[in-house]
mmCIF file with all atom_site columns, C-alpha atoms in Angstrom:
data_model
loop_
_atom_site.group_PDB
_atom_site.id
_atom_site.type_symbol
_atom_site.label_atom_id
_atom_site.label_alt_id
_atom_site.label_comp_id
_atom_site.label_asym_id
_atom_site.label_entity_id
_atom_site.label_seq_id
_atom_site.pdbx_PDB_ins_code
_atom_site.Cartn_x
_atom_site.Cartn_y
_atom_site.Cartn_z
_atom_site.occupancy
_atom_site.B_iso_or_equiv
_atom_site.pdbx_formal_charge
_atom_site.auth_seq_id
_atom_site.auth_comp_id
_atom_site.auth_asym_id
_atom_site.auth_atom_id
_atom_site.pdbx_PDB_model_num
ATOM 1   C CA . SER A 1 1   ? 0.000   0.000   0.000   1.00 70.00 ? 1   SER A CA 1
ATOM 2   C CA . SER A 1 2   ? 2.892   2.367   0.687   1.00 80.00 ? 2   SER A CA 1
ATOM 3   C CA . CYS A 1 3   ? 4.339   1.688   -2.764  1.00 78.00 ? 3   CYS A CA 1
ATOM 4   C CA . VAL A 1 4   ? 0.981   2.280   -4.486  1.00 77.00 ? 4   VAL A CA 1
ATOM 5   C CA . THR A 1 5   ? 0.510   5.520   -2.545  1.00 79.00 ? 5   THR A CA 1
ATOM 6   C CA . LEU A 1 6   ? 4.019   6.773   -3.262  1.00 82.00 ? 6   LEU A CA 1
ATOM 7   C CA . ASN A 1 7   ? 3.741   5.949   -6.968  1.00 76.00 ? 7   ASN A CA 1
ATOM 8   C CA . THR A 1 8   ? 0.314   7.613   -7.191  1.00 77.00 ? 8   THR A CA 1
ATOM 9   C CA . LEU A 1 9   ? 1.472   10.806  -5.525  1.00 80.00 ? 9   LEU A CA 1
ATOM 10  C CA . ILE A 1 10  ? 4.720   11.163  -7.462  1.00 76.00 ? 10  ILE A CA 1
ATOM 11  C CA . GLY A 1 11  ? 3.175   10.037  -10.769 1.00 76.00 ? 11  GLY A CA 1
ATOM 12  C CA . SER A 1 12  ? 5.668   7.249   -11.350 1.00 75.00 ? 12  SER A CA 1
ATOM 13  C CA . CYS A 1 13  ? 6.206   3.517   -10.934 1.00 77.00 ? 13  CYS A CA 1
ATOM 14  C CA . LEU A 1 14  ? 9.482   4.115   -9.131  1.00 78.00 ? 14  LEU A CA 1
ATOM 15  C CA . TYR A 1 15  ? 8.666   2.141   -5.984  1.00 78.00 ? 15  TYR A CA 1
ATOM 16  C CA . LYS A 1 16  ? 8.214   -1.606  -5.774  1.00 79.00 ? 16  LYS A CA 1
ATOM 17  C CA . GLU A 1 17  ? 7.993   -3.730  -2.647  1.00 77.00 ? 17  GLU A CA 1
ATOM 18  C CA . GLU A 1 18  ? 11.479  -5.153  -3.217  1.00 75.00 ? 18  GLU A CA 1
ATOM 19  C CA . SER A 1 19  ? 13.099  -1.732  -3.620  1.00 80.00 ? 19  SER A CA 1
ATOM 20  C CA . MET A 1 20  ? 11.274  -0.087  -0.692  1.00 83.00 ? 20  MET A CA 1
ATOM 21  C CA . PHE A 1 21  ? 13.443  -1.891  1.828   1.00 84.00 ? 21  PHE A CA 1
ATOM 22  C CA . GLU A 1 22  ? 16.604  -0.572  0.163   1.00 85.00 ? 22  GLU A CA 1
ATOM 23  C CA . ILE A 1 23  ? 15.709  3.064   0.947   1.00 84.00 ? 23  ILE A CA 1
ATOM 24  C CA . PRO A 1 24  ? 17.853  4.225   3.903   1.00 88.00 ? 24  PRO A CA 1
ATOM 25  C CA . GLN A 1 25  ? 14.929  6.055   5.547   1.00 87.00 ? 25  GLN A CA 1
ATOM 26  C CA . VAL A 1 26  ? 12.836  2.870   5.423   1.00 86.00 ? 26  VAL A CA 1
ATOM 27  C CA . LYS A 1 27  ? 15.698  0.775   6.818   1.00 86.00 ? 27  LYS A CA 1
ATOM 28  C CA . LYS A 1 28  ? 15.814  3.101   9.840   1.00 89.00 ? 28  LYS A CA 1
ATOM 29  C CA . VAL A 1 29  ? 12.234  2.222   10.756  1.00 87.00 ? 29  VAL A CA 1
ATOM 30  C CA . VAL A 1 30  ? 11.446  -1.338  9.662   1.00 86.00 ? 30  VAL A CA 1
ATOM 31  C CA . LYS A 1 31  ? 13.291  -4.521  8.759   1.00 86.00 ? 31  LYS A CA 1
ATOM 32  C CA . GLU A 1 32  ? 12.279  -6.330  5.575   1.00 84.00 ? 32  GLU A CA 1
ATOM 33  C CA . LYS A 1 33  ? 12.411  -9.796  7.119   1.00 88.00 ? 33  LYS A CA 1
ATOM 34  C CA . ILE A 1 34  ? 10.190  -8.801  10.054  1.00 85.00 ? 34  ILE A CA 1
ATOM 35  C CA . VAL A 1 35  ? 7.658   -6.995  7.860   1.00 83.00 ? 35  VAL A CA 1
ATOM 36  C CA . LYS A 1 36  ? 7.423   -9.945  5.462   1.00 82.00 ? 36  LYS A CA 1
ATOM 37  C CA . MET A 1 37  ? 6.870   -12.344 8.383   1.00 81.00 ? 37  MET A CA 1
ATOM 38  C CA . ASN A 1 38  ? 4.691   -10.251 10.712  1.00 81.00 ? 38  ASN A CA 1
ATOM 39  C CA . GLY A 1 39  ? 3.552   -7.204  8.803   1.00 83.00 ? 39  GLY A CA 1
ATOM 40  C CA . MET A 1 40  ? 3.638   -3.756  10.341  1.00 86.00 ? 40  MET A CA 1
ATOM 41  C CA . THR A 1 41  ? 1.605   -2.051  13.055  1.00 90.00 ? 41  THR A CA 1
ATOM 42  C CA . PHE A 1 42  ? -0.121  1.264   12.479  1.00 92.00 ? 42  PHE A CA 1
ATOM 43  C CA . GLY A 1 43  ? 2.422   2.944   14.773  1.00 93.00 ? 43  GLY A CA 1
ATOM 44  C CA . GLU A 1 44  ? 5.282   1.565   12.681  1.00 91.00 ? 44  GLU A CA 1
ATOM 45  C CA . SER A 1 45  ? 3.591   2.834   9.524   1.00 90.00 ? 45  SER A CA 1
ATOM 46  C CA . ILE A 1 46  ? 3.394   6.329   11.047  1.00 93.00 ? 46  ILE A CA 1
ATOM 47  C CA . LYS A 1 47  ? 7.155   6.228   11.651  1.00 92.00 ? 47  LYS A CA 1
ATOM 48  C CA . LEU A 1 48  ? 7.709   4.985   8.096   1.00 89.00 ? 48  LEU A CA 1
ATOM 49  C CA . TRP A 1 49  ? 5.656   7.792   6.526   1.00 88.00 ? 49  TRP A CA 1
ATOM 50  C CA . LYS A 1 50  ? 7.372   10.402  8.705   1.00 91.00 ? 50  LYS A CA 1
ATOM 51  C CA . GLU A 1 51  ? 10.681  9.234   7.229   1.00 88.00 ? 51  GLU A CA 1
ATOM 52  C CA . LEU A 1 52  ? 9.320   9.390   3.664   1.00 84.00 ? 52  LEU A CA 1
ATOM 53  C CA . ILE A 1 53  ? 7.788   12.882  3.975   1.00 81.00 ? 53  ILE A CA 1
ATOM 54  C CA . PRO A 1 54  ? 11.048  14.839  3.509   1.00 82.00 ? 54  PRO A CA 1
ATOM 55  C CA . ILE A 1 55  ? 12.002  12.860  0.390   1.00 82.00 ? 55  ILE A CA 1
ATOM 56  C CA . HIS A 1 56  ? 8.927   13.835  -1.617  1.00 82.00 ? 56  HIS A CA 1
ATOM 57  C CA . HIS A 1 57  ? 7.463   16.846  0.239   1.00 83.00 ? 57  HIS A CA 1
ATOM 58  C CA . PHE A 1 58  ? 4.359   15.118  1.567   1.00 86.00 ? 58  PHE A CA 1
ATOM 59  C CA . GLU A 1 59  ? 1.969   16.236  4.246   1.00 89.00 ? 59  GLU A CA 1
ATOM 60  C CA . LEU A 1 60  ? 0.806   13.484  6.603   1.00 91.00 ? 60  LEU A CA 1
ATOM 61  C CA . SER A 1 61  ? -2.209  13.211  8.852   1.00 94.00 ? 61  SER A CA 1
ATOM 62  C CA . SER A 1 62  ? -2.398  9.961   10.836  1.00 95.00 ? 62  SER A CA 1
ATOM 63  C CA . LYS A 1 63  ? -5.234  9.110   13.202  1.00 97.00 ? 63  LYS A CA 1
ATOM 64  C CA . TYR A 1 64  ? -5.755  6.245   15.603  1.00 97.00 ? 64  TYR A CA 1
ATOM 65  C CA . ALA A 1 65  ? -9.372  5.072   15.693  1.00 96.00 ? 65  ALA A CA 1
ATOM 66  C CA . GLN A 1 66  ? -9.328  4.981   19.505  1.00 95.00 ? 66  GLN A CA 1
ATOM 67  C CA . LEU A 1 67  ? -8.680  8.738   19.510  1.00 96.00 ? 67  LEU A CA 1
ATOM 68  C CA . SER A 1 68  ? -11.249 9.504   16.831  1.00 96.00 ? 68  SER A CA 1
ATOM 69  C CA . ASN A 1 69  ? -14.720 8.499   15.716  1.00 97.00 ? 69  ASN A CA 1
ATOM 70  C CA . GLU A 1 70  ? -16.665 7.355   12.666  1.00 97.00 ? 70  GLU A CA 1
ATOM 71  C CA . GLU A 1 71  ? -17.756 10.889  11.794  1.00 97.00 ? 71  GLU A CA 1
ATOM 72  C CA . GLU A 1 72  ? -14.163 12.184  11.690  1.00 96.00 ? 72  GLU A CA 1
ATOM 73  C CA . PHE A 1 73  ? -13.154 9.176   9.564   1.00 97.00 ? 73  PHE A CA 1
ATOM 74  C CA . ARG A 1 74  ? -15.976 9.890   7.108   1.00 96.00 ? 74  ARG A CA 1
ATOM 75  C CA . ASN A 1 75  ? -15.069 13.606  7.038   1.00 95.00 ? 75  ASN A CA 1
ATOM 76  C CA . ASP A 1 76  ? -11.477 12.731  6.108   1.00 95.00 ? 76  ASP A CA 1
ATOM 77  C CA . ILE A 1 77  ? -12.777 10.529  3.302   1.00 95.00 ? 77  ILE A CA 1
ATOM 78  C CA . VAL A 1 78  ? -15.025 13.299  1.992   1.00 93.00 ? 78  VAL A CA 1
ATOM 79  C CA . GLN A 1 79  ? -12.221 15.867  2.233   1.00 91.00 ? 79  GLN A CA 1
ATOM 80  C CA . THR A 1 80  ? -9.837  13.570  0.366   1.00 91.00 ? 80  THR A CA 1
ATOM 81  C CA . TYR A 1 81  ? -12.139 12.138  -2.290  1.00 88.00 ? 81  TYR A CA 1
ATOM 82  C CA . VAL A 1 82  ? -14.984 14.617  -2.808  1.00 82.00 ? 82  VAL A CA 1
ATOM 83  C CA . SER A 1 83  ? -14.041 18.100  -1.598  1.00 65.00 ? 83  SER A CA 1
ATOM 84  C CA . ASN A 1 84  ? -10.834 18.117  -3.644  1.00 55.00 ? 84  ASN A CA 1
ATOM 85  C CA . HIS A 1 85  ? -12.955 17.832  -6.794  1.00 49.00 ? 85  HIS A CA 1
ATOM 86  C CA . LYS A 1 86  ? -14.970 21.034  -6.382  1.00 50.00 ? 86  LYS A CA 1
ATOM 87  C CA . GLY A 1 87  ? -15.242 22.687  -9.733  1.00 42.00 ? 87  GLY A CA 1
ATOM 88  C CA . GLN A 1 88  ? -14.148 19.513  -11.493 1.00 41.00 ? 88  GLN A CA 1
ATOM 89  C CA . GLU A 1 89  ? -16.309 16.834  -13.037 1.00 36.00 ? 89  GLU A CA 1
ATOM 90  C CA . THR A 1 90  ? -15.684 13.650  -11.055 1.00 39.00 ? 90  THR A CA 1
ATOM 91  C CA . PRO A 1 91  ? -15.924 10.131  -12.446 1.00 40.00 ? 91  PRO A CA 1
ATOM 92  C CA . THR A 1 92  ? -19.299 9.694   -10.722 1.00 42.00 ? 92  THR A CA 1
ATOM 93  C CA . GLU A 1 93  ? -20.735 13.098  -11.686 1.00 39.00 ? 93  GLU A CA 1
ATOM 94  C CA . GLY A 1 94  ? -20.550 14.708  -8.272  1.00 40.00 ? 94  GLY A CA 1
ATOM 95  C CA . GLU A 1 95  ? -21.548 11.648  -6.212  1.00 48.00 ? 95  GLU A CA 1
ATOM 96  C CA . GLY A 1 96  ? -17.995 10.977  -5.119  1.00 52.00 ? 96  GLY A CA 1
ATOM 97  C CA . GLY A 1 97  ? -14.767 10.278  -6.857  1.00 52.00 ? 97  GLY A CA 1
ATOM 98  C CA . GLY A 1 98  ? -11.174 9.246   -6.661  1.00 48.00 ? 98  GLY A CA 1
ATOM 99  C CA . PRO A 1 99  ? -8.326  10.974  -4.891  1.00 50.00 ? 99  PRO A CA 1
ATOM 100 C CA . GLY A 1 100 ? -8.158  14.707  -5.252  1.00 53.00 ? 100 GLY A CA 1
ATOM 101 C CA . PRO A 1 101 ? -5.067  16.368  -6.584  1.00 57.00 ? 101 PRO A CA 1
ATOM 102 C CA . GLY A 1 102 ? -2.186  14.758  -4.744  1.00 76.00 ? 102 GLY A CA 1
ATOM 103 C CA . ALA A 1 103 ? -4.089  13.084  -1.880  1.00 86.00 ? 103 ALA A CA 1
ATOM 104 C CA . VAL A 1 104 ? -4.535  9.426   -0.897  1.00 89.00 ? 104 VAL A CA 1
ATOM 105 C CA . MET A 1 105 ? -5.936  7.623   2.166   1.00 93.00 ? 105 MET A CA 1
ATOM 106 C CA . ILE A 1 106 ? -4.472  4.403   3.543   1.00 92.00 ? 106 ILE A CA 1
ATOM 107 C CA . VAL A 1 107 ? -6.435  2.396   6.112   1.00 93.00 ? 107 VAL A CA 1
ATOM 108 C CA . ASN A 1 108 ? -5.160  -0.182  8.587   1.00 90.00 ? 108 ASN A CA 1
ATOM 109 C CA . TYR A 1 109 ? -7.975  -2.580  9.411   1.00 86.00 ? 109 TYR A CA 1
ATOM 110 C CA . TYR A 1 110 ? -8.864  -6.062  10.589  1.00 80.00 ? 110 TYR A CA 1
ATOM 111 C CA . PRO A 1 111 ? -9.740  -7.812  7.315   1.00 72.00 ? 111 PRO A CA 1
ATOM 112 C CA . GLU A 1 112 ? -11.560 -10.944 8.500   1.00 66.00 ? 112 GLU A CA 1
ATOM 113 C CA . VAL A 1 113 ? -15.051 -9.421  8.307   1.00 62.00 ? 113 VAL A CA 1
ATOM 114 C CA . LEU A 1 114 ? -14.545 -7.717  4.931   1.00 63.00 ? 114 LEU A CA 1
ATOM 115 C CA . LEU A 1 115 ? -12.316 -10.209 3.123   1.00 57.00 ? 115 LEU A CA 1
ATOM 116 C CA . GLY A 1 116 ? -12.797 -13.462 4.995   1.00 60.00 ? 116 GLY A CA 1
ATOM 117 C CA . HIS A 1 117 ? -9.058  -13.673 5.767   1.00 62.00 ? 117 HIS A CA 1
ATOM 118 C CA . ASP A 1 118 ? -7.858  -14.152 9.301   1.00 65.00 ? 118 ASP A CA 1
ATOM 119 C CA . PHE A 1 119 ? -4.857  -11.816 8.954   1.00 64.00 ? 119 PHE A CA 1
ATOM 120 C CA . PRO A 1 120 ? -4.009  -9.996  12.161  1.00 65.00 ? 120 PRO A CA 1
ATOM 121 C CA . GLY A 1 121 ? -4.187  -6.679  10.278  1.00 75.00 ? 121 GLY A CA 1
ATOM 122 C CA . HIS A 1 122 ? -3.923  -5.239  6.820   1.00 79.00 ? 122 HIS A CA 1
ATOM 123 C CA . PHE A 1 123 ? -3.279  -1.973  4.968   1.00 86.00 ? 123 PHE A CA 1
ATOM 124 C CA . SER A 1 124 ? -5.225  -0.915  1.865   1.00 88.00 ? 124 SER A CA 1
ATOM 125 C CA . VAL A 1 125 ? -5.564  2.242   -0.183  1.00 89.00 ? 125 VAL A CA 1
ATOM 126 C CA . ILE A 1 126 ? -8.971  3.863   -0.505  1.00 92.00 ? 126 ILE A CA 1
ATOM 127 C CA . ALA A 1 127 ? -9.326  4.383   -4.253  1.00 89.00 ? 127 ALA A CA 1
ATOM 128 C CA . GLY A 1 128 ? -12.674 6.191   -4.319  1.00 91.00 ? 128 GLY A CA 1
ATOM 129 C CA . TYR A 1 129 ? -15.813 7.202   -2.473  1.00 93.00 ? 129 TYR A CA 1
ATOM 130 C CA . HIS A 1 130 ? -19.484 7.046   -3.467  1.00 94.00 ? 130 HIS A CA 1
ATOM 131 C CA . LYS A 1 131 ? -21.226 9.710   -1.406  1.00 92.00 ? 131 LYS A CA 1
ATOM 132 C CA . GLU A 1 132 ? -24.850 8.667   -2.023  1.00 94.00 ? 132 GLU A CA 1
ATOM 133 C CA . LEU A 1 133 ? -24.173 5.071   -0.974  1.00 96.00 ? 133 LEU A CA 1
ATOM 134 C CA . ASP A 1 134 ? -21.590 6.082   1.655   1.00 96.00 ? 134 ASP A CA 1
ATOM 135 C CA . CYS A 1 135 ? -19.182 3.434   0.350   1.00 95.00 ? 135 CYS A CA 1
ATOM 136 C CA . VAL A 1 136 ? -15.445 3.418   -0.226  1.00 94.00 ? 136 VAL A CA 1
ATOM 137 C CA . LEU A 1 137 ? -13.552 1.478   -2.862  1.00 93.00 ? 137 LEU A CA 1
ATOM 138 C CA . LEU A 1 138 ? -10.708 -0.477  -1.246  1.00 89.00 ? 138 LEU A CA 1
ATOM 139 C CA . LEU A 1 139 ? -7.798  -1.029  -3.581  1.00 85.00 ? 139 LEU A CA 1
ATOM 140 C CA . ASP A 1 140 ? -6.019  -4.053  -2.234  1.00 76.00 ? 140 ASP A CA 1
ATOM 141 C CA . VAL A 1 141 ? -2.465  -4.784  -3.270  1.00 72.00 ? 141 VAL A CA 1
ATOM 142 C CA . TRP A 1 142 ? -2.466  -8.362  -1.947  1.00 69.00 ? 142 TRP A CA 1
ATOM 143 C CA . PRO A 1 143 ? -2.871  -10.559 -5.070  1.00 71.00 ? 143 PRO A CA 1
ATOM 144 C CA . SER A 1 144 ? -5.540  -12.881 -3.637  1.00 72.00 ? 144 SER A CA 1
ATOM 145 C CA . ASN A 1 145 ? -7.724  -10.067 -2.270  1.00 72.00 ? 145 ASN A CA 1
ATOM 146 C CA . PRO A 1 146 ? -10.349 -8.438  -4.472  1.00 75.00 ? 146 PRO A CA 1
ATOM 147 C CA . HIS A 1 147 ? -10.889 -4.718  -4.843  1.00 82.00 ? 147 HIS A CA 1
ATOM 148 C CA . LEU A 1 148 ? -14.262 -4.059  -3.259  1.00 87.00 ? 148 LEU A CA 1
ATOM 149 C CA . TRP A 1 149 ? -16.811 -1.450  -2.338  1.00 93.00 ? 149 TRP A CA 1
ATOM 150 C CA . VAL A 1 150 ? -17.425 -1.342  1.426   1.00 93.00 ? 150 VAL A CA 1
ATOM 151 C CA . LYS A 1 151 ? -19.882 0.653   3.509   1.00 96.00 ? 151 LYS A CA 1
ATOM 152 C CA . THR A 1 152 ? -17.964 3.351   5.385   1.00 97.00 ? 152 THR A CA 1
ATOM 153 C CA . LYS A 1 153 ? -19.468 2.276   8.718   1.00 96.00 ? 153 LYS A CA 1
ATOM 154 C CA . ASP A 1 154 ? -18.381 -1.347  8.136   1.00 94.00 ? 154 ASP A CA 1
ATOM 155 C CA . LEU A 1 155 ? -14.827 -0.263  7.330   1.00 95.00 ? 155 LEU A CA 1
ATOM 156 C CA . TRP A 1 156 ? -14.833 1.969   10.422  1.00 96.00 ? 156 TRP A CA 1
ATOM 157 C CA . HIS A 1 157 ? -15.743 -1.006  12.620  1.00 93.00 ? 157 HIS A CA 1
ATOM 158 C CA . THR A 1 158 ? -12.779 -2.993  11.264  1.00 91.00 ? 158 THR A CA 1
ATOM 159 C CA . ILE A 1 159 ? -10.431 -0.032  11.868  1.00 94.00 ? 159 ILE A CA 1
ATOM 160 C CA . ASN A 1 160 ? -11.726 0.529   15.380  1.00 94.00 ? 160 ASN A CA 1
ATOM 161 C CA . THR A 1 161 ? -10.240 -2.778  16.590  1.00 91.00 ? 161 THR A CA 1
ATOM 162 C CA . LYS A 1 162 ? -7.068  -3.458  18.577  1.00 91.00 ? 162 LYS A CA 1
ATOM 163 C CA . ASP A 1 163 ? -3.933  -4.593  16.837  1.00 88.00 ? 163 ASP A CA 1
ATOM 164 C CA . PHE A 1 164 ? -2.748  -7.864  18.371  1.00 85.00 ? 164 PHE A CA 1
ATOM 165 C CA . ASP A 1 165 ? 0.912   -6.780  18.520  1.00 87.00 ? 165 ASP A CA 1
ATOM 166 C CA . SER A 1 166 ? 0.697   -3.137  19.580  1.00 89.00 ? 166 SER A CA 1
ATOM 167 C CA . LYS A 1 167 ? -2.476  -3.452  21.698  1.00 90.00 ? 167 LYS A CA 1
ATOM 168 C CA . GLN A 1 168 ? -3.550  -0.106  20.209  1.00 91.00 ? 168 GLN A CA 1
ATOM 169 C CA . SER A 1 169 ? -6.304  0.549   17.731  1.00 91.00 ? 169 SER A CA 1
ATOM 170 C CA . ARG A 1 170 ? -5.701  0.650   14.028  1.00 94.00 ? 170 ARG A CA 1
ATOM 171 C CA . GLY A 1 171 ? -6.092  3.880   12.093  1.00 96.00 ? 171 GLY A CA 1
ATOM 172 C CA . TRP A 1 172 ? -5.684  5.726   8.829   1.00 96.00 ? 172 TRP A CA 1
ATOM 173 C CA . HIS A 1 173 ? -3.324  8.057   7.016   1.00 94.00 ? 173 HIS A CA 1
ATOM 174 C CA . VAL A 1 174 ? -4.134  10.898  4.677   1.00 94.00 ? 174 VAL A CA 1
ATOM 175 C CA . VAL A 1 175 ? -1.028  11.505  2.580   1.00 91.00 ? 175 VAL A CA 1
ATOM 176 C CA . LYS A 1 176 ? -0.941  14.645  0.454   1.00 89.00 ? 176 LYS A CA 1
ATOM 177 C CA . LYS A 1 177 ? 1.640   15.894  -1.966  1.00 83.00 ? 177 LYS A CA 1
ATOM 178 C CA . ILE A 1 178 ? 2.498   19.507  -1.222  1.00 82.00 ? 178 ILE A CA 1
ATOM 179 C CA . LEU A 1 179 ? 2.012   21.177  -4.574  1.00 71.00 ? 179 LEU A CA 1
#
C-alpha cells in the first residue's frame, strides 16, 4: 500500500515492494524480514511515513481510531475524495470520486469481516468514495484479495479494533503531496 501511494502521488512507478526496503529512511524504521513475516503495526507505519515525507514533500495526517470516531473518519474521506474535486467533473458526476489532486488515504484494518481472511491486520488504499451510498472502494495490493466497495461504517468497525501486537487501535493516514 505504501508503494501504491508513493507511486500515485509522485506520478511514477518508481517504488516496488522489493526496492522499498533498500531506501535508507525505510531501513531506519522497519526490517524487511520482520515486515514480510509479521507485517507492520499502524504505529510503525506512522514512523515509516514520517521518514518518507522529507524525500517527496508530503503532508501526513495519521489518526488512531481509539482517539477519533466514525464521523471524523468519514469527514477525512469526503475531504480527500470529494471536496478536492470542487469545480471539477468527477468520475461519478458529483456523487464521489477518486483521490483529489495529490491526496490518498491508507487504512489499517482487521480484514476478516470484509475479506474473509484471518490476517491480524492489513493496509489498503482507498481508491474512491461514493457519497450517495456512503461506500469506499478499497484497492487491495495483496494478489488474492479483491478490490471491493465497502460501507464506510463497516470499514470503520474494522479499523476501530485493537492490533494484536501493539495493543492499540488501528487507524488511517491521509497523505498529500504539497504542490
